[in-house]
mmCIF file of C-alpha atoms in Angstrom:
data_model
loop_
_atom_site.group_PDB
_atom_site.id
_atom_site.type_symbol
_atom_site.label_atom_id
_atom_site.label_comp_id
_atom_site.label_asym_id
_atom_site.label_seq_id
_atom_site.Cartn_x
_atom_site.Cartn_y
_atom_site.Cartn_z
ATOM 1 C CA ILE A 2 -19.985 -38.130 -17.268
ATOM 2 C CA GLU A 3 -18.344 -34.981 -18.492
ATOM 3 C CA GLY A 4 -14.834 -35.406 -19.857
ATOM 4 C CA VAL A 5 -15.109 -39.036 -20.900
ATOM 5 C CA GLN A 6 -14.938 -38.074 -24.569
ATOM 6 C CA SER A 7 -11.809 -35.931 -24.187
ATOM 7 C CA GLY A 8 -9.429 -38.654 -25.251
ATOM 8 C CA GLU A 9 -8.562 -42.226 -24.422
ATOM 9 C CA GLN A 10 -5.927 -41.373 -21.833
ATOM 10 C CA GLY A 11 -8.143 -38.812 -20.126
ATOM 11 C CA SER A 12 -11.051 -41.244 -20.134
ATOM 12 C CA GLU A 13 -8.984 -43.967 -18.506
ATOM 13 C CA ALA A 14 -7.762 -41.599 -15.825
ATOM 14 C CA LEU A 15 -11.300 -40.432 -15.093
ATOM 15 C CA VAL A 16 -12.663 -43.963 -14.907
ATOM 16 C CA ASN A 17 -9.849 -45.000 -12.546
ATOM 17 C CA SER A 18 -10.549 -41.992 -10.367
ATOM 18 C CA LEU A 19 -14.250 -42.791 -10.171
ATOM 19 C CA VAL A 20 -13.581 -46.465 -9.388
ATOM 20 C CA GLN A 21 -11.410 -45.393 -6.447
ATOM 21 C CA GLN A 22 -14.093 -42.986 -5.345
ATOM 22 C CA TYR A 23 -16.966 -45.466 -5.361
ATOM 23 C CA TRP A 24 -15.625 -48.850 -4.323
ATOM 24 C CA LYS A 25 -15.868 -48.231 -0.585
ATOM 25 C CA PRO A 26 -19.471 -46.938 -0.737
ATOM 26 C CA VAL A 27 -20.391 -50.023 -2.765
ATOM 27 C CA TYR A 28 -18.732 -52.310 -0.216
ATOM 28 C CA CYS A 29 -20.470 -50.631 2.714
ATOM 29 C CA TYR A 30 -23.819 -50.857 0.923
ATOM 30 C CA LEU A 31 -23.331 -54.597 0.522
ATOM 31 C CA ARG A 32 -22.374 -55.052 4.156
ATOM 32 C CA LYS A 33 -25.545 -53.219 5.136
ATOM 33 C CA ARG A 34 -27.424 -55.675 2.944
ATOM 34 C CA ARG A 35 -26.145 -58.322 5.378
ATOM 35 C CA TYR A 36 -23.405 -59.813 3.206
ATOM 36 C CA GLY A 37 -20.400 -61.037 5.140
ATOM 37 C CA ASN A 38 -17.049 -59.292 4.870
ATOM 38 C CA GLU A 39 -15.502 -61.633 2.283
ATOM 39 C CA GLN A 40 -18.676 -62.015 0.257
ATOM 40 C CA ALA A 41 -19.124 -58.251 0.137
ATOM 41 C CA LYS A 42 -15.549 -57.899 -1.117
ATOM 42 C CA ASP A 43 -16.166 -60.507 -3.816
ATOM 43 C CA LEU A 44 -19.348 -58.820 -4.916
ATOM 44 C CA THR A 45 -17.678 -55.422 -4.972
ATOM 45 C CA GLN A 46 -14.908 -56.685 -7.221
ATOM 46 C CA GLY A 47 -17.427 -58.506 -9.417
ATOM 47 C CA PHE A 48 -19.687 -55.473 -9.721
ATOM 48 C CA PHE A 49 -16.875 -53.232 -10.914
ATOM 49 C CA GLN A 50 -15.457 -55.846 -13.256
ATOM 50 C CA GLU A 51 -18.744 -56.947 -14.843
ATOM 51 C CA ILE A 52 -21.023 -53.948 -14.650
ATOM 52 C CA VAL A 53 -19.090 -50.726 -14.128
ATOM 53 C CA LEU A 54 -16.246 -51.530 -16.536
ATOM 54 C CA GLY A 55 -17.680 -54.487 -18.424
ATOM 55 C CA LYS A 56 -20.760 -52.532 -19.470
ATOM 56 C CA ASN A 57 -19.139 -49.106 -19.540
ATOM 57 C CA LEU A 58 -21.452 -47.764 -16.860
ATOM 58 C CA PHE A 59 -19.490 -44.515 -16.489
ATOM 59 C CA GLN A 60 -19.847 -43.764 -20.187
ATOM 60 C CA GLN A 61 -23.598 -44.424 -20.077
ATOM 61 C CA ALA A 62 -24.203 -41.794 -17.420
ATOM 62 C CA ASP A 63 -26.212 -38.818 -18.629
ATOM 63 C CA PRO A 64 -26.396 -35.898 -16.140
ATOM 64 C CA ARG A 65 -29.641 -34.770 -17.795
ATOM 65 C CA LYS A 66 -31.300 -38.021 -16.654
ATOM 66 C CA GLY A 67 -30.148 -37.884 -13.036
ATOM 67 C CA ARG A 68 -27.163 -38.334 -10.813
ATOM 68 C CA PHE A 69 -24.521 -40.921 -11.503
ATOM 69 C CA ARG A 70 -24.848 -42.212 -7.934
ATOM 70 C CA THR A 71 -28.478 -43.052 -8.581
ATOM 71 C CA LEU A 72 -27.552 -44.969 -11.743
ATOM 72 C CA LEU A 73 -24.826 -46.802 -9.840
ATOM 73 C CA LEU A 74 -27.121 -47.801 -6.999
ATOM 74 C CA VAL A 75 -29.770 -49.136 -9.376
ATOM 75 C CA ALA A 76 -27.143 -51.142 -11.251
ATOM 76 C CA LEU A 77 -25.726 -52.456 -7.982
ATOM 77 C CA SER A 78 -29.109 -53.499 -6.691
ATOM 78 C CA ASN A 79 -29.866 -55.326 -9.934
ATOM 79 C CA TYR A 80 -26.463 -56.994 -9.846
ATOM 80 C CA VAL A 81 -26.960 -58.272 -6.302
ATOM 81 C CA VAL A 82 -30.300 -59.763 -7.265
ATOM 82 C CA SER A 83 -28.876 -61.545 -10.294
ATOM 83 C CA VAL A 84 -25.651 -62.901 -8.789
ATOM 84 C CA HIS A 85 -25.360 -66.488 -7.647
ATOM 85 C CA ARG A 86 -22.019 -66.317 -5.919
ATOM 86 C CA ALA A 87 -21.193 -70.005 -5.858
ATOM 87 C CA GLU A 88 -21.813 -70.418 -9.581
ATOM 88 C CA THR A 89 -20.255 -67.202 -10.827
ATOM 89 C CA ARG A 90 -17.237 -66.675 -8.546
ATOM 90 C CA ARG A 91 -14.729 -67.693 -11.252
ATOM 91 C CA ARG A 92 -16.477 -65.603 -13.964
ATOM 92 C CA ARG A 93 -16.525 -62.537 -11.689
ATOM 93 C CA HIS A 94 -12.756 -62.602 -11.360
ATOM 94 C CA PRO A 95 -11.366 -62.592 -14.909
ATOM 95 C CA GLY A 96 -8.135 -60.914 -13.822
ATOM 96 C CA GLU A 97 -6.544 -59.016 -10.994
ATOM 97 C CA ASP A 98 -8.737 -57.220 -8.525
ATOM 98 C CA LEU A 99 -9.429 -53.592 -9.373
ATOM 99 C CA VAL A 100 -9.113 -52.340 -5.800
ATOM 100 C CA SER A 101 -7.549 -53.684 -2.623
ATOM 101 C CA LEU A 102 -10.140 -54.543 -0.003
ATOM 102 C CA ASP A 103 -7.916 -56.673 2.208
ATOM 103 C CA MET A 104 -7.376 -54.018 4.871
ATOM 104 C CA PHE A 105 -10.859 -52.558 4.918
ATOM 105 C CA ASP A 106 -14.069 -53.333 6.743
ATOM 106 C CA ASP A 107 -17.001 -51.290 7.964
ATOM 107 C CA HIS A 108 -16.084 -51.127 11.649
ATOM 108 C CA GLY A 109 -14.871 -47.554 11.326
ATOM 109 C CA LEU A 110 -18.312 -46.226 10.439
ATOM 110 C CA PRO A 111 -20.101 -44.133 13.073
ATOM 111 C CA ALA A 112 -22.691 -46.143 15.020
ATOM 112 C CA GLN A 113 -25.549 -43.924 13.893
ATOM 113 C CA ILE A 114 -24.591 -44.463 10.259
ATOM 114 C CA LYS A 115 -24.572 -48.257 10.596
ATOM 115 C CA GLU A 116 -28.236 -48.095 11.621
ATOM 116 C CA ARG A 117 -29.312 -46.393 8.394
ATOM 117 C CA GLU A 118 -30.667 -47.893 5.190
ATOM 118 C CA PRO A 119 -28.169 -49.341 2.704
ATOM 119 C CA HIS A 120 -28.492 -46.472 0.202
ATOM 120 C CA GLU A 121 -27.943 -43.926 3.032
ATOM 121 C CA VAL A 122 -24.786 -45.765 4.116
ATOM 122 C CA PHE A 123 -23.605 -45.703 0.508
ATOM 123 C CA ASN A 124 -24.138 -41.953 0.246
ATOM 124 C CA TYR A 125 -22.459 -41.251 3.575
ATOM 125 C CA VAL A 126 -19.333 -43.238 2.718
ATOM 126 C CA TRP A 127 -19.179 -41.642 -0.731
ATOM 127 C CA ALA A 128 -19.358 -38.143 0.786
ATOM 128 C CA SER A 129 -16.890 -38.953 3.552
ATOM 129 C CA GLU A 130 -14.352 -40.442 1.180
ATOM 130 C CA LEU A 131 -14.677 -37.524 -1.235
ATOM 131 C CA LEU A 132 -14.183 -35.027 1.563
ATOM 132 C CA ASP A 133 -11.057 -36.819 2.802
ATOM 133 C CA THR A 134 -9.643 -36.950 -0.735
ATOM 134 C CA VAL A 135 -10.201 -33.232 -1.285
ATOM 135 C CA LEU A 136 -8.654 -32.320 2.097
ATOM 136 C CA GLU A 137 -5.579 -34.391 1.270
ATOM 137 C CA GLU A 138 -5.306 -32.658 -2.107
ATOM 138 C CA VAL A 139 -5.604 -29.170 -0.593
ATOM 139 C CA HIS A 140 -3.057 -30.008 2.103
ATOM 140 C CA ARG A 141 -0.607 -31.312 -0.474
ATOM 141 C CA ASP A 142 -1.057 -28.248 -2.661
ATOM 142 C CA CYS A 143 -0.568 -25.890 0.279
ATOM 143 C CA VAL A 144 2.699 -27.589 1.183
ATOM 144 C CA ARG A 145 3.838 -27.480 -2.428
ATOM 145 C CA ASP A 146 3.109 -23.753 -2.643
ATOM 146 C CA GLY A 147 4.859 -22.882 0.574
ATOM 147 C CA LYS A 148 1.607 -22.331 2.452
ATOM 148 C CA GLU A 149 2.031 -24.916 5.205
ATOM 149 C CA VAL A 150 1.178 -22.334 7.860
ATOM 150 C CA HIS A 151 -2.014 -21.511 5.927
ATOM 151 C CA TRP A 152 -2.984 -25.158 6.164
ATOM 152 C CA GLN A 153 -2.111 -25.457 9.842
ATOM 153 C CA LEU A 154 -4.195 -22.396 10.585
ATOM 154 C CA PHE A 155 -7.120 -23.864 8.606
ATOM 155 C CA SER A 156 -6.743 -27.172 10.403
ATOM 156 C CA GLU A 157 -6.648 -25.652 13.888
ATOM 157 C CA ARG A 158 -9.348 -23.054 13.295
ATOM 158 C CA VAL A 159 -11.772 -25.008 11.071
ATOM 159 C CA LEU A 160 -11.141 -28.764 10.776
ATOM 160 C CA GLU A 161 -10.241 -29.787 14.300
ATOM 161 C CA PRO A 162 -13.148 -27.956 16.000
ATOM 162 C CA ILE A 163 -15.583 -29.565 13.566
ATOM 163 C CA LEU A 164 -14.181 -33.091 13.940
ATOM 164 C CA HIS A 165 -14.056 -32.872 17.731
ATOM 165 C CA GLU A 166 -17.189 -30.757 18.173
ATOM 166 C CA ALA A 167 -15.187 -28.144 20.049
ATOM 167 C CA ASP A 168 -15.056 -24.378 20.082
ATOM 168 C CA PRO A 169 -12.422 -22.987 17.673
ATOM 169 C CA PRO A 170 -9.425 -21.201 19.169
ATOM 170 C CA SER A 171 -9.370 -17.422 18.744
ATOM 171 C CA LEU A 172 -7.487 -15.854 15.865
ATOM 172 C CA GLY A 173 -5.344 -14.013 18.384
ATOM 173 C CA GLU A 174 -4.268 -17.265 19.982
ATOM 174 C CA LEU A 175 -3.490 -18.795 16.599
ATOM 175 C CA CYS A 176 -1.511 -15.720 15.521
ATOM 176 C CA GLY A 177 0.717 -16.180 18.524
ATOM 177 C CA ARG A 178 1.108 -19.896 17.974
ATOM 178 C CA PHE A 179 2.020 -19.613 14.290
ATOM 179 C CA HIS A 180 3.784 -16.226 14.443
ATOM 180 C CA ILE A 181 1.265 -14.515 12.171
ATOM 181 C CA GLU A 182 1.352 -10.710 12.051
ATOM 182 C CA GLY A 183 -2.182 -9.803 13.017
ATOM 183 C CA GLU A 184 -5.682 -11.244 12.876
ATOM 184 C CA GLN A 185 -6.466 -9.681 9.496
ATOM 185 C CA MET A 186 -3.588 -11.553 7.928
ATOM 186 C CA ALA A 187 -4.747 -14.776 9.609
ATOM 187 C CA SER A 188 -8.262 -14.185 8.314
ATOM 188 C CA ASN A 189 -6.935 -13.680 4.777
ATOM 189 C CA MET A 190 -4.937 -16.908 5.039
ATOM 190 C CA LEU A 191 -8.072 -18.790 6.080
ATOM 191 C CA VAL A 192 -9.958 -17.370 3.119
ATOM 192 C CA THR A 193 -7.201 -18.590 0.784
ATOM 193 C CA VAL A 194 -7.427 -22.192 2.022
ATOM 194 C CA LYS A 195 -11.211 -22.192 2.133
ATOM 195 C CA ARG A 196 -11.257 -20.980 -1.471
ATOM 196 C CA ARG A 197 -8.896 -23.735 -2.528
ATOM 197 C CA PHE A 198 -11.009 -26.297 -0.687
ATOM 198 C CA LYS A 199 -14.245 -25.168 -2.374
ATOM 199 C CA MET A 200 -12.610 -25.131 -5.801
ATOM 200 C CA ALA A 201 -11.129 -28.609 -5.355
ATOM 201 C CA LEU A 202 -14.397 -30.050 -4.069
ATOM 202 C CA SER A 203 -16.409 -28.468 -6.856
ATOM 203 C CA ARG A 204 -13.973 -29.770 -9.457
ATOM 204 C CA ARG A 205 -14.289 -33.323 -8.170
ATOM 205 C CA ILE A 206 -18.053 -33.174 -8.179
ATOM 206 C CA ARG A 207 -18.092 -31.463 -11.570
ATOM 207 C CA GLU A 208 -16.544 -34.635 -13.058
ATOM 208 C CA GLU A 209 -19.836 -36.429 -12.453
ATOM 209 C CA VAL A 210 -22.527 -33.818 -13.110
ATOM 210 C CA GLY A 211 -23.436 -31.724 -16.065
ATOM 211 C CA SER A 212 -23.966 -28.181 -14.767
ATOM 212 C CA ASP A 213 -22.897 -25.714 -12.104
ATOM 213 C CA ASP A 214 -26.392 -25.867 -10.623
ATOM 214 C CA ALA A 215 -25.973 -29.607 -10.218
ATOM 215 C CA VAL A 216 -22.640 -29.052 -8.470
ATOM 216 C CA ASP A 217 -24.294 -26.735 -5.975
ATOM 217 C CA GLU A 218 -27.059 -29.249 -5.367
ATOM 218 C CA GLU A 219 -24.568 -32.060 -4.821
ATOM 219 C CA LEU A 220 -22.594 -29.929 -2.408
ATOM 220 C CA ARG A 221 -25.722 -29.204 -0.353
ATOM 221 C CA ASP A 222 -26.722 -32.847 -0.276
ATOM 222 C CA MET A 223 -23.188 -33.893 0.611
ATOM 223 C CA MET A 224 -23.091 -31.542 3.608
ATOM 224 C CA ALA A 225 -26.529 -32.756 4.747
ATOM 225 C CA THR A 226 -25.439 -36.382 4.421
ATOM 226 C CA LEU A 227 -22.279 -35.867 6.417
ATOM 227 C CA GLY A 228 -24.106 -33.852 9.053
ATOM 228 C CA GLY A 229 -25.855 -36.965 10.251
ATOM 229 C CA GLY A 230 -22.663 -38.863 10.979
ATOM 230 C CA ARG A 231 -19.733 -36.543 11.147
ATOM 231 C CA ALA A 232 -19.444 -32.833 10.686
ATOM 232 C CA ALA A 233 -18.710 -31.434 7.232
#
């Protein structure tokens, strides 16, 4: 994973970021493998403690040999096969839990996603969580930079129509609603937020892959994955 060698503090921050990014996909994968809620949570914690951190899985990733998600899924599958929960429960919890799973289950997944194979559920949840994280980041940055209206315009014109499968309101209507001086200005504001969104998303994905071509490929696959459950 690119950036892991840039210093101990940077490495720790990157690992923490990736743990937060992947724990929910791992949990949903385990639920799809017919593990109960509590057992899936135990296995998720154990997998990250023993394999991801215990064996430095992030540091072992080599973009030239394939995607990190593929490596993670193989490791997870092997872990599930080898675990005997009743005998290893104490060993799999050497300290505090890495992530809080108390308030999460898989009931919020779209029905059509729940019917897919475990690895497809994993990929969908990964993509969905990443998208939500990036949108939150872009929103926060817009507010910080005094571009709250830019974000509201982007939300009304782009996000809401996608999420609700509705036709977007016209630029003229939005100009009136947000007191924007003309459709050209509104169009430029949309371009600004879209550019920020693409840059933020690419940066997040770039943390895991080794080239710009790989980023583009991941983006395409991410959009295709989300297209089967919720719009991207």
